PDB file of C-alpha atoms and ligand atoms in Angstrom:
ATOM      1  CA  MET A   1       0.047   0.124   0.286  1.00  0.00           C
ATOM      2  CA  PRO A   2       0.763   3.945  -1.294  1.00  0.00           C
ATOM      3  CA  LYS A   3       2.221   5.645   2.394  1.00  0.00           C
ATOM      4  CA  ALA A   4       1.751   8.945  -0.056  1.00  0.00           C
ATOM      5  CA  LEU A   5      -0.828   9.571  -2.808  1.00  0.00           C
ATOM      6  CA  ILE A   6       0.241  12.682  -4.746  1.00  0.00           C
ATOM      7  CA  VAL A   7      -2.860  13.695  -6.213  1.00  0.00           C
ATOM      8  CA  VAL A   8      -2.044  16.363  -9.704  1.00  0.00           C
ATOM      9  CA  HIS A   9      -5.389  18.731 -10.862  1.00  0.00           C
ATOM     10  CA  TYR A  10      -4.267  18.415 -14.406  1.00  0.00           C
ATOM     11  CA  ALA A  11      -5.259  21.761 -16.494  1.00  0.00           C
ATOM     12  CA  GLY A  12      -6.922  23.162 -13.459  1.00  0.00           C
ATOM     13  CA  LEU A  13      -8.948  20.425 -13.280  1.00  0.00           C
ATOM     14  CA  VAL A  14      -9.972  19.909  -9.497  1.00  0.00           C
ATOM     15  CA  ALA A  15      -9.608  16.045  -9.343  1.00  0.00           C
ATOM     16  CA  ASP A  16     -12.731  14.247  -6.713  1.00  0.00           C
ATOM     17  CA  MET A  17     -10.767  15.043  -3.009  1.00  0.00           C
ATOM     18  CA  SER A  18     -13.927  13.476  -1.440  1.00  0.00           C
ATOM     19  CA  ALA A  19     -13.909  10.299  -2.912  1.00  0.00           C
ATOM     20  CA  ILE A  20      -9.806  10.168  -2.497  1.00  0.00           C
ATOM     21  CA  SER A  21     -10.012  11.026   1.222  1.00  0.00           C
ATOM     22  CA  ARG A  22     -12.293   8.049   1.410  1.00  0.00           C
ATOM     23  CA  LEU A  23      -9.896   6.203   0.180  1.00  0.00           C
ATOM     24  CA  ALA A  24      -7.410   7.302   2.026  1.00  0.00           C
ATOM     25  CA  ASP A  25      -9.149   6.303   5.437  1.00  0.00           C
ATOM     26  CA  LEU A  26      -9.922   3.375   4.082  1.00  0.00           C
ATOM     27  CA  TYR A  27      -5.938   2.518   3.616  1.00  0.00           C
ATOM     28  CA  GLY A  28      -4.528   5.505   5.110  1.00  0.00           C
ATOM     29  CA  PHE A  29      -2.293   7.063   3.374  1.00  0.00           C
ATOM     30  CA  ARG A  30      -1.414  10.603   2.872  1.00  0.00           C
ATOM     31  CA  ILE A  31      -2.871  13.145   0.460  1.00  0.00           C
ATOM     32  CA  ILE A  32      -0.358  15.908  -1.209  1.00  0.00           C
ATOM     33  CA  GLU A  33      -2.664  18.193  -3.703  1.00  0.00           C
ATOM     34  CA  ASP A  34       0.376  19.166  -6.596  1.00  0.00           C
ATOM     35  CA  ALA A  35      -2.077  22.284  -8.086  1.00  0.00           C
ATOM     36  CA  ALA A  36       1.337  23.491  -9.702  1.00  0.00           C
ATOM     37  CA  HIS A  37      -1.629  24.250 -12.151  1.00  0.00           C
ATOM     38  CA  ALA A  38      -4.636  24.781 -10.258  1.00  0.00           C
ATOM     39  CA  LEU A  39      -4.168  28.086  -7.880  1.00  0.00           C
ATOM     40  CA  GLY A  40      -7.276  30.069  -7.803  1.00  0.00           C
ATOM     41  CA  ALA A  41      -8.605  27.141  -8.931  1.00  0.00           C
ATOM     42  CA  GLY A  42     -11.753  26.325  -6.801  1.00  0.00           C
ATOM     43  CA  SER A  43     -15.879  28.539  -6.392  1.00  0.00           C
ATOM     44  CA  PRO A  44     -15.364  30.646  -3.138  1.00  0.00           C
ATOM     45  CA  GLY A  45     -15.717  29.412   0.200  1.00  0.00           C
ATOM     46  CA  VAL A  46     -14.040  26.495  -1.219  1.00  0.00           C
ATOM     47  CA  ARG A  47      -9.899  27.253  -2.680  1.00  0.00           C
ATOM     48  CA  VAL A  48      -7.894  24.843  -4.020  1.00  0.00           C
ATOM     49  CA  GLY A  49      -4.955  25.113  -1.373  1.00  0.00           C
ATOM     50  CA  ASP A  50      -7.462  24.955   1.372  1.00  0.00           C
ATOM     51  CA  CYS A  51      -5.821  21.382   2.237  1.00  0.00           C
ATOM     52  CA  ARG A  52      -9.563  20.444   3.365  1.00  0.00           C
ATOM     53  CA  TYR A  53      -9.239  16.498   1.949  1.00  0.00           C
ATOM     54  CA  SER A  54      -5.301  16.280   2.005  1.00  0.00           C
ATOM     55  CA  ASP A  55      -2.204  16.810   4.568  1.00  0.00           C
ATOM     56  CA  MET A  56      -0.927  19.558   1.871  1.00  0.00           C
ATOM     57  CA  THR A  57      -1.108  20.903  -1.040  1.00  0.00           C
ATOM     58  CA  ILE A  58       1.977  22.408  -3.388  1.00  0.00           C
ATOM     59  CA  PHE A  59       1.412  25.344  -6.003  1.00  0.00           C
ATOM     60  CA  SER A  60       4.152  26.429  -8.583  1.00  0.00           C
ATOM     61  CA  PHE A  61       4.991  30.459  -9.363  1.00  0.00           C
ATOM     62  CA  HIS A  62       6.887  29.314 -12.709  1.00  0.00           C
ATOM     63  CA  PRO A  63       7.336  31.750 -15.353  1.00  0.00           C
ATOM     64  CA  VAL A  64       3.992  29.664 -17.340  1.00  0.00           C
ATOM     65  CA  LYS A  65       1.595  29.279 -13.947  1.00  0.00           C
ATOM     66  CA  HIS A  66      -1.490  31.388 -13.497  1.00  0.00           C
ATOM     67  CA  ILE A  67       0.819  34.018 -11.373  1.00  0.00           C
ATOM     68  CA  THR A  68       5.047  33.993 -11.502  1.00  0.00           C
ATOM     69  CA  THR A  69       7.974  34.712  -8.973  1.00  0.00           C
ATOM     70  CA  GLY A  70      10.468  33.793 -11.434  1.00  0.00           C
ATOM     71  CA  GLU A  71      10.986  30.428  -9.536  1.00  0.00           C
ATOM     72  CA  GLY A  72       9.486  29.555  -6.904  1.00  0.00           C
ATOM     73  CA  GLY A  73       6.317  27.643  -5.249  1.00  0.00           C
ATOM     74  CA  ALA A  74       4.599  27.182  -2.121  1.00  0.00           C
ATOM     75  CA  VAL A  75       2.904  24.336   0.135  1.00  0.00           C
ATOM     76  CA  CYS A  76       0.292  24.792   2.591  1.00  0.00           C
ATOM     77  CA  MET A  77      -1.116  22.514   5.535  1.00  0.00           C
ATOM     78  CA  ARG A  78      -3.198  22.206   8.164  1.00  0.00           C
ATOM     79  CA  ASP A  79      -1.446  21.105  10.658  1.00  0.00           C
ATOM     80  CA  SER A  80       1.267  23.165  12.188  1.00  0.00           C
ATOM     81  CA  ALA A  81       3.173  20.808  13.649  1.00  0.00           C
ATOM     82  CA  LEU A  82       3.542  19.657  10.007  1.00  0.00           C
ATOM     83  CA  ALA A  83       4.171  23.340   8.391  1.00  0.00           C
ATOM     84  CA  ARG A  84       7.279  23.592  11.641  1.00  0.00           C
ATOM     85  CA  GLN A  85       9.188  20.355   9.843  1.00  0.00           C
ATOM     86  CA  VAL A  86       8.410  22.284   6.502  1.00  0.00           C
ATOM     87  CA  ALA A  87       9.723  25.201   6.893  1.00  0.00           C
ATOM     88  CA  LEU A  88      12.808  23.520   9.019  1.00  0.00           C
ATOM     89  CA  LEU A  89      13.836  21.628   5.551  1.00  0.00           C
ATOM     90  CA  ARG A  90      13.488  24.967   3.456  1.00  0.00           C
ATOM     91  CA  SER A  91      16.348  26.357   5.236  1.00  0.00           C
ATOM     92  CA  HIS A  92      18.898  23.611   5.535  1.00  0.00           C
ATOM     93  CA  GLY A  93      17.288  21.525   8.388  1.00  0.00           C
ATOM     94  CA  ILE A  94      19.030  24.576  10.820  1.00  0.00           C
ATOM     95  CA  THR A  95      16.406  26.293  14.494  1.00  0.00           C
ATOM     96  CA  ARG A  96      16.723  28.958  16.121  1.00  0.00           C
ATOM     97  CA  ASP A  97      13.914  28.451  17.810  1.00  0.00           C
ATOM     98  CA  GLU A  98      14.286  26.789  21.408  1.00  0.00           C
ATOM     99  CA  ALA A  99      11.737  24.634  21.519  1.00  0.00           C
ATOM    100  CA  LEU A 100      12.974  22.273  17.873  1.00  0.00           C
ATOM    101  CA  MET A 101      16.215  22.206  19.518  1.00  0.00           C
ATOM    102  CA  GLU A 102      17.547  18.940  21.315  1.00  0.00           C
ATOM    103  CA  GLY A 103      19.034  20.972  25.048  1.00  0.00           C
ATOM    104  CA  GLU A 104      19.561  23.530  25.890  1.00  0.00           C
ATOM    105  CA  SER A 105      20.322  26.724  23.999  1.00  0.00           C
ATOM    106  CA  GLU A 106      23.838  27.954  24.439  1.00  0.00           C
ATOM    107  CA  GLY A 107      23.015  31.265  24.380  1.00  0.00           C
ATOM    108  CA  GLY A 108      21.520  34.036  21.605  1.00  0.00           C
ATOM    109  CA  TRP A 109      24.077  33.213  18.592  1.00  0.00           C
ATOM    110  CA  TYR A 110      23.051  29.472  19.286  1.00  0.00           C
ATOM    111  CA  TYR A 111      21.337  27.453  16.490  1.00  0.00           C
ATOM    112  CA  GLN A 112      20.947  23.801  16.019  1.00  0.00           C
ATOM    113  CA  GLN A 113      20.700  20.741  12.612  1.00  0.00           C
ATOM    114  CA  THR A 114      18.110  19.218  13.796  1.00  0.00           C
ATOM    115  CA  ALA A 115      17.366  17.540  10.055  1.00  0.00           C
ATOM    116  CA  LEU A 116      19.185  17.492   6.654  1.00  0.00           C
ATOM    117  CA  GLY A 117      17.326  20.153   4.763  1.00  0.00           C
ATOM    118  CA  LEU A 118      18.649  22.787   1.794  1.00  0.00           C
ATOM    119  CA  ASN A 119      17.952  25.919   0.029  1.00  0.00           C
ATOM    120  CA  TYR A 120      13.900  25.551  -0.908  1.00  0.00           C
ATOM    121  CA  ARG A 121      13.696  29.701   0.085  1.00  0.00           C
ATOM    122  CA  ILE A 122      12.349  32.043  -3.234  1.00  0.00           C
ATOM    123  CA  THR A 123      13.863  35.627  -1.839  1.00  0.00           C
ATOM    124  CA  ASP A 124      12.610  37.981  -0.200  1.00  0.00           C
ATOM    125  CA  LEU A 125      12.197  40.600  -4.217  1.00  0.00           C
ATOM    126  CA  GLN A 126      10.273  36.957  -5.703  1.00  0.00           C
ATOM    127  CA  ALA A 127       7.567  37.079  -2.997  1.00  0.00           C
ATOM    128  CA  ALA A 128       6.908  40.226  -2.780  1.00  0.00           C
ATOM    129  CA  LEU A 129       6.410  40.305  -7.132  1.00  0.00           C
ATOM    130  CA  GLY A 130       3.870  36.856  -6.483  1.00  0.00           C
ATOM    131  CA  ARG A 131       2.567  38.405  -3.226  1.00  0.00           C
ATOM    132  CA  SER A 132       1.139  41.692  -5.316  1.00  0.00           C
ATOM    133  CA  GLN A 133       0.360  39.309  -8.552  1.00  0.00           C
ATOM    134  CA  LEU A 134      -1.889  37.522  -6.069  1.00  0.00           C
ATOM    135  CA  ALA A 135      -4.057  40.641  -6.317  1.00  0.00           C
ATOM    136  CA  ARG A 136      -5.003  39.819  -9.816  1.00  0.00           C
ATOM    137  CA  LEU A 137      -4.990  36.545  -9.293  1.00  0.00           C
ATOM    138  CA  ASP A 138      -9.057  35.993  -9.873  1.00  0.00           C
ATOM    139  CA  GLY A 139      -9.560  38.676 -13.114  1.00  0.00           C
ATOM    140  CA  PHE A 140      -6.968  36.288 -14.424  1.00  0.00           C
ATOM    141  CA  ILE A 141      -8.627  33.467 -13.440  1.00  0.00           C
ATOM    142  CA  ALA A 142     -11.820  34.777 -14.765  1.00  0.00           C
ATOM    143  CA  GLN A 143     -10.438  35.306 -18.336  1.00  0.00           C
ATOM    144  CA  ARG A 144      -9.048  31.636 -18.906  1.00  0.00           C
ATOM    145  CA  ARG A 145     -12.667  30.558 -17.607  1.00  0.00           C
ATOM    146  CA  ARG A 146     -14.116  32.912 -20.382  1.00  0.00           C
ATOM    147  CA  LEU A 147     -11.397  31.664 -22.908  1.00  0.00           C
ATOM    148  CA  ALA A 148     -12.285  28.016 -21.875  1.00  0.00           C
ATOM    149  CA  GLU A 149     -16.277  28.839 -22.790  1.00  0.00           C
ATOM    150  CA  ARG A 150     -15.509  30.097 -25.768  1.00  0.00           C
ATOM    151  CA  TYR A 151     -13.043  26.925 -26.969  1.00  0.00           C
ATOM    152  CA  GLU A 152     -15.604  24.994 -25.931  1.00  0.00           C
ATOM    153  CA  GLN A 153     -18.630  27.018 -27.959  1.00  0.00           C
ATOM    154  CA  LEU A 154     -15.398  27.194 -30.689  1.00  0.00           C
ATOM    155  CA  LEU A 155     -14.625  23.431 -30.786  1.00  0.00           C
ATOM    156  CA  GLN A 156     -18.408  22.707 -30.821  1.00  0.00           C
ATOM    157  CA  SER A 157     -18.280  20.960 -35.145  1.00  0.00           C
ATOM    158  CA  LEU A 158     -14.812  19.606 -34.984  1.00  0.00           C
ATOM    159  CA  PRO A 159     -13.595  16.363 -34.381  1.00  0.00           C
ATOM    160  CA  VAL A 160     -11.850  16.569 -31.663  1.00  0.00           C
ATOM    161  CA  ARG A 161     -12.257  15.514 -27.138  1.00  0.00           C
ATOM    162  CA  ARG A 162     -12.185  18.954 -24.924  1.00  0.00           C
ATOM    163  CA  LEU A 163     -12.049  18.261 -21.265  1.00  0.00           C
ATOM    164  CA  PRO A 164     -15.093  19.199 -18.889  1.00  0.00           C
ATOM    165  CA  LEU A 165     -16.316  22.739 -18.623  1.00  0.00           C
ATOM    166  CA  VAL A 166     -16.257  23.060 -14.613  1.00  0.00           C
ATOM    167  CA  PRO A 167     -17.029  26.306 -13.292  1.00  0.00           C
ATOM    168  CA  ASP A 168     -14.216  25.570 -10.757  1.00  0.00           C
ATOM    169  CA  ALA A 169     -11.464  24.826 -13.402  1.00  0.00           C
ATOM    170  CA  ALA A 170      -8.451  27.622 -13.046  1.00  0.00           C
ATOM    171  CA  TRP A 171      -7.386  26.026 -17.034  1.00  0.00           C
ATOM    172  CA  HIS A 172      -3.940  26.609 -17.006  1.00  0.00           C
ATOM    173  CA  LEU A 173      -4.174  24.201 -19.589  1.00  0.00           C
ATOM    174  CA  TYR A 174      -6.485  23.550 -22.437  1.00  0.00           C
ATOM    175  CA  PRO A 175      -5.718  20.279 -23.805  1.00  0.00           C
ATOM    176  CA  ILE A 176      -7.890  18.954 -27.091  1.00  0.00           C
ATOM    177  CA  ARG A 177      -7.697  15.659 -27.707  1.00  0.00           C
ATOM    178  CA  VAL A 178      -7.714  14.406 -31.316  1.00  0.00           C
ATOM    179  CA  GLU A 179      -7.862  10.760 -33.563  1.00  0.00           C
ATOM    180  CA  PRO A 180      -3.784   9.448 -32.607  1.00  0.00           C
ATOM    181  CA  CYS A 181      -3.340   8.830 -35.702  1.00  0.00           C
ATOM    182  CA  ARG A 182      -3.675  12.580 -37.100  1.00  0.00           C
ATOM    183  CA  ARG A 183      -2.426  14.133 -33.565  1.00  0.00           C
ATOM    184  CA  LYS A 184       1.516  14.675 -34.834  1.00  0.00           C
ATOM    185  CA  ALA A 185       0.215  16.052 -38.739  1.00  0.00           C
ATOM    186  CA  VAL A 186      -2.026  18.286 -36.730  1.00  0.00           C
ATOM    187  CA  PHE A 187       0.312  19.198 -34.447  1.00  0.00           C
ATOM    188  CA  ASP A 188       2.754  20.601 -36.944  1.00  0.00           C
ATOM    189  CA  THR A 189       0.292  22.541 -38.867  1.00  0.00           C
ATOM    190  CA  LEU A 190      -0.286  24.562 -36.147  1.00  0.00           C
ATOM    191  CA  ARG A 191       2.886  24.830 -35.448  1.00  0.00           C
ATOM    192  CA  SER A 192       4.085  25.976 -38.886  1.00  0.00           C
ATOM    193  CA  ALA A 193       0.940  28.557 -38.441  1.00  0.00           C
ATOM    194  CA  GLY A 194       3.017  30.059 -35.928  1.00  0.00           C
ATOM    195  CA  ILE A 195       0.279  28.154 -32.958  1.00  0.00           C
ATOM    196  CA  ASN A 196       2.336  27.461 -30.028  1.00  0.00           C
ATOM    197  CA  VAL A 197       0.159  24.477 -29.173  1.00  0.00           C
ATOM    198  CA  ASN A 198       2.126  22.237 -26.958  1.00  0.00           C
ATOM    199  CA  VAL A 199       1.493  18.179 -25.062  1.00  0.00           C
ATOM    200  CA  HIS A 200       0.853  18.044 -22.480  1.00  0.00           C
ATOM    201  CA  TYR A 201       2.421  15.432 -21.220  1.00  0.00           C
ATOM    202  CA  LEU A 202       3.726  12.299 -22.139  1.00  0.00           C
ATOM    203  CA  PRO A 203       3.143   9.439 -19.226  1.00  0.00           C
ATOM    204  CA  ILE A 204       5.984  10.672 -16.702  1.00  0.00           C
ATOM    205  CA  TYR A 205       7.215   6.441 -16.466  1.00  0.00           C
ATOM    206  CA  LEU A 206       7.710   6.109 -20.570  1.00  0.00           C
ATOM    207  CA  HIS A 207      10.932   9.599 -19.280  1.00  0.00           C
ATOM    208  CA  PRO A 208      13.831   7.612 -19.533  1.00  0.00           C
ATOM    209  CA  TYR A 209      14.634   7.315 -16.103  1.00  0.00           C
ATOM    210  CA  TYR A 210      11.501   5.900 -14.807  1.00  0.00           C
ATOM    211  CA  ARG A 211      12.503   3.592 -17.584  1.00  0.00           C
ATOM    212  CA  ARG A 212      15.386   2.076 -15.505  1.00  0.00           C
ATOM    213  CA  LEU A 213      13.218   1.856 -13.080  1.00  0.00           C
ATOM    214  CA  GLY A 214      11.565  -0.863 -14.095  1.00  0.00           C
ATOM    215  CA  PHE A 215       8.691   1.092 -16.050  1.00  0.00           C
ATOM    216  CA  ARG A 216       7.032  -0.028 -19.135  1.00  0.00           C
ATOM    217  CA  PRO A 217       4.554   1.048 -21.891  1.00  0.00           C
ATOM    218  CA  GLY A 218       1.453  -0.542 -20.471  1.00  0.00           C
ATOM    219  CA  HIS A 219       2.032   0.550 -17.115  1.00  0.00           C
ATOM    220  CA  CYS A 220      -1.246   2.928 -17.066  1.00  0.00           C
ATOM    221  CA  PRO A 221      -3.199   2.243 -20.474  1.00  0.00           C
ATOM    222  CA  GLN A 222      -6.124   4.891 -19.860  1.00  0.00           C
ATOM    223  CA  ALA A 223      -2.860   7.538 -19.526  1.00  0.00           C
ATOM    224  CA  GLU A 224      -0.987   6.391 -22.292  1.00  0.00           C
ATOM    225  CA  ALA A 225      -4.161   7.043 -24.892  1.00  0.00           C
ATOM    226  CA  PHE A 226      -5.061  10.325 -23.696  1.00  0.00           C
ATOM    227  CA  TYR A 227      -1.564  10.975 -24.433  1.00  0.00           C
ATOM    228  CA  ALA A 228      -2.007   9.663 -27.898  1.00  0.00           C
ATOM    229  CA  GLY A 229      -4.364  12.272 -29.268  1.00  0.00           C
ATOM    230  CA  LEU A 230      -3.161  15.265 -26.877  1.00  0.00           C
ATOM    231  CA  ILE A 231      -2.576  18.506 -27.852  1.00  0.00           C
ATOM    232  CA  SER A 232      -2.506  22.103 -25.769  1.00  0.00           C
ATOM    233  CA  LEU A 233      -4.188  24.702 -27.404  1.00  0.00           C
ATOM    234  CA  PRO A 234      -2.852  28.122 -26.481  1.00  0.00           C
ATOM    235  CA  MET A 235      -4.371  28.453 -23.521  1.00  0.00           C
ATOM    236  CA  TYR A 236      -3.232  32.698 -21.597  1.00  0.00           C
ATOM    237  CA  ALA A 237      -4.885  34.774 -20.002  1.00  0.00           C
ATOM    238  CA  ASP A 238      -4.696  37.582 -22.559  1.00  0.00           C
ATOM    239  CA  LEU A 239      -5.010  35.704 -25.257  1.00  0.00           C
ATOM    240  CA  ASP A 240      -7.427  37.898 -27.205  1.00  0.00           C
ATOM    241  CA  ASP A 241     -10.687  36.454 -29.065  1.00  0.00           C
ATOM    242  CA  ASP A 242      -9.418  37.795 -32.419  1.00  0.00           C
ATOM    243  CA  ALA A 243      -5.967  35.149 -31.642  1.00  0.00           C
ATOM    244  CA  GLN A 244      -8.266  31.947 -30.232  1.00  0.00           C
ATOM    245  CA  GLU A 245     -10.225  32.018 -33.252  1.00  0.00           C
ATOM    246  CA  ARG A 246      -7.577  32.130 -35.715  1.00  0.00           C
ATOM    247  CA  VAL A 247      -6.278  28.717 -33.471  1.00  0.00           C
ATOM    248  CA  VAL A 248      -9.324  27.542 -34.070  1.00  0.00           C
ATOM    249  CA  HIS A 249      -9.753  28.174 -38.043  1.00  0.00           C
ATOM    250  CA  VAL A 250      -6.203  26.739 -38.037  1.00  0.00           C
ATOM    251  CA  LEU A 251      -7.148  23.738 -36.366  1.00  0.00           C
ATOM    252  CA  LYS A 252     -10.202  22.876 -38.535  1.00  0.00           C
ATOM    253  CA  GLU A 253      -8.498  23.103 -41.728  1.00  0.00           C
ATOM    254  CA  ALA A 254      -5.906  21.140 -40.128  1.00  0.00           C
ATOM    255  CA  LEU A 255      -8.860  18.823 -39.427  1.00  0.00           C
ATOM    256  CA  ALA A 256     -10.637  18.704 -42.530  1.00  0.00           C
TER     257      ALA A 256
HETATM  258  C1  PLP B   1       1.853  18.904 -12.548  1.00  0.00           C
HETATM  259  C2  PLP B   1       3.121  20.132 -12.123  1.00  0.00           C
HETATM  260  N1  PLP B   1       3.349  19.605 -11.039  1.00  0.00           N
HETATM  261  C3  PLP B   1       4.924  20.112 -10.159  1.00  0.00           C
HETATM  262  C4  PLP B   1       5.766  21.096 -11.222  1.00  0.00           C
HETATM  263  C5  PLP B   1       7.105  21.548 -11.228  1.00  0.00           C
HETATM  264  O1  PLP B   1       6.418  22.815 -10.906  1.00  0.00           O
HETATM  265  P1  PLP B   1       7.912  23.891 -10.843  1.00  0.00           P
HETATM  266  O2  PLP B   1       8.961  23.747 -11.803  1.00  0.00           O
HETATM  267  O3  PLP B   1       7.923  24.641  -9.908  1.00  0.00           O
HETATM  268  O4  PLP B   1       8.152  22.916  -8.933  1.00  0.00           O
HETATM  269  C6  PLP B   1       4.722  21.354 -12.935  1.00  0.00           C
HETATM  270  C7  PLP B   1       5.523  22.678 -13.222  1.00  0.00           C
HETATM  271  O5  PLP B   1       5.359  22.413 -14.456  1.00  0.00           O
HETATM  272  C8  PLP B   1       3.431  20.936 -13.315  1.00  0.00           C
HETATM  273  O6  PLP B   1       3.007  20.625 -14.329  1.00  0.00           O
END
């Protein structure tokens, strides 16, 4: 039985956390939410990051994400002992807090290393940048939701599969699926037209590192089938309506 489950809110769609937490109660594993795609997802009062059903939630502030600090991220949790442990590991495992020391403090200069941590700190300058962007997050999310609704309408008559248009998603990505045998040609046509499509993602265990650990194609057939036809269409807060319509127009021609 796994000790922990990392749940990815893929593309910014929130996984069914209450169902997953029932499994966690049954089998006794911990839950970490990977909300790198899902900052701002949820609805008022129920936001991703509240850790209602998980032990912790992580966010990424990489430049492609909803807000950015250049690099870095954040981790949220409810349990204060766990938060102290995470804060300790963030700074080399070093503490100046006498309550966390083993034995007595030797004076005001004294600190102890009580665990093996690394330097996981973002700088204060980066944090200030992130805080100022946080104030604009709801606006960014509203724009992404509007773009997802427009894609849903514009793609209605095309032979593509879409993710469900759920209201609480943060839409970091807008993935569609085409027939696997056509994916490469469609992708190349869009790229040749200057449209920056991508594919998110090759199932992680198919990368060489994991193959060396023994993983093989067929391990997660659903993920592999999903990947086979996958293309991410452009999705960013200031994608304008004309550009979005052009994406759909070129896609339509590529699929004709
Ligand atoms: C789902 C998911 N988790 C984690 C990460 C890692 O985030 P970071 O690069 O900020 O460590 C990414 C990065 O894109 C991601 O997409």
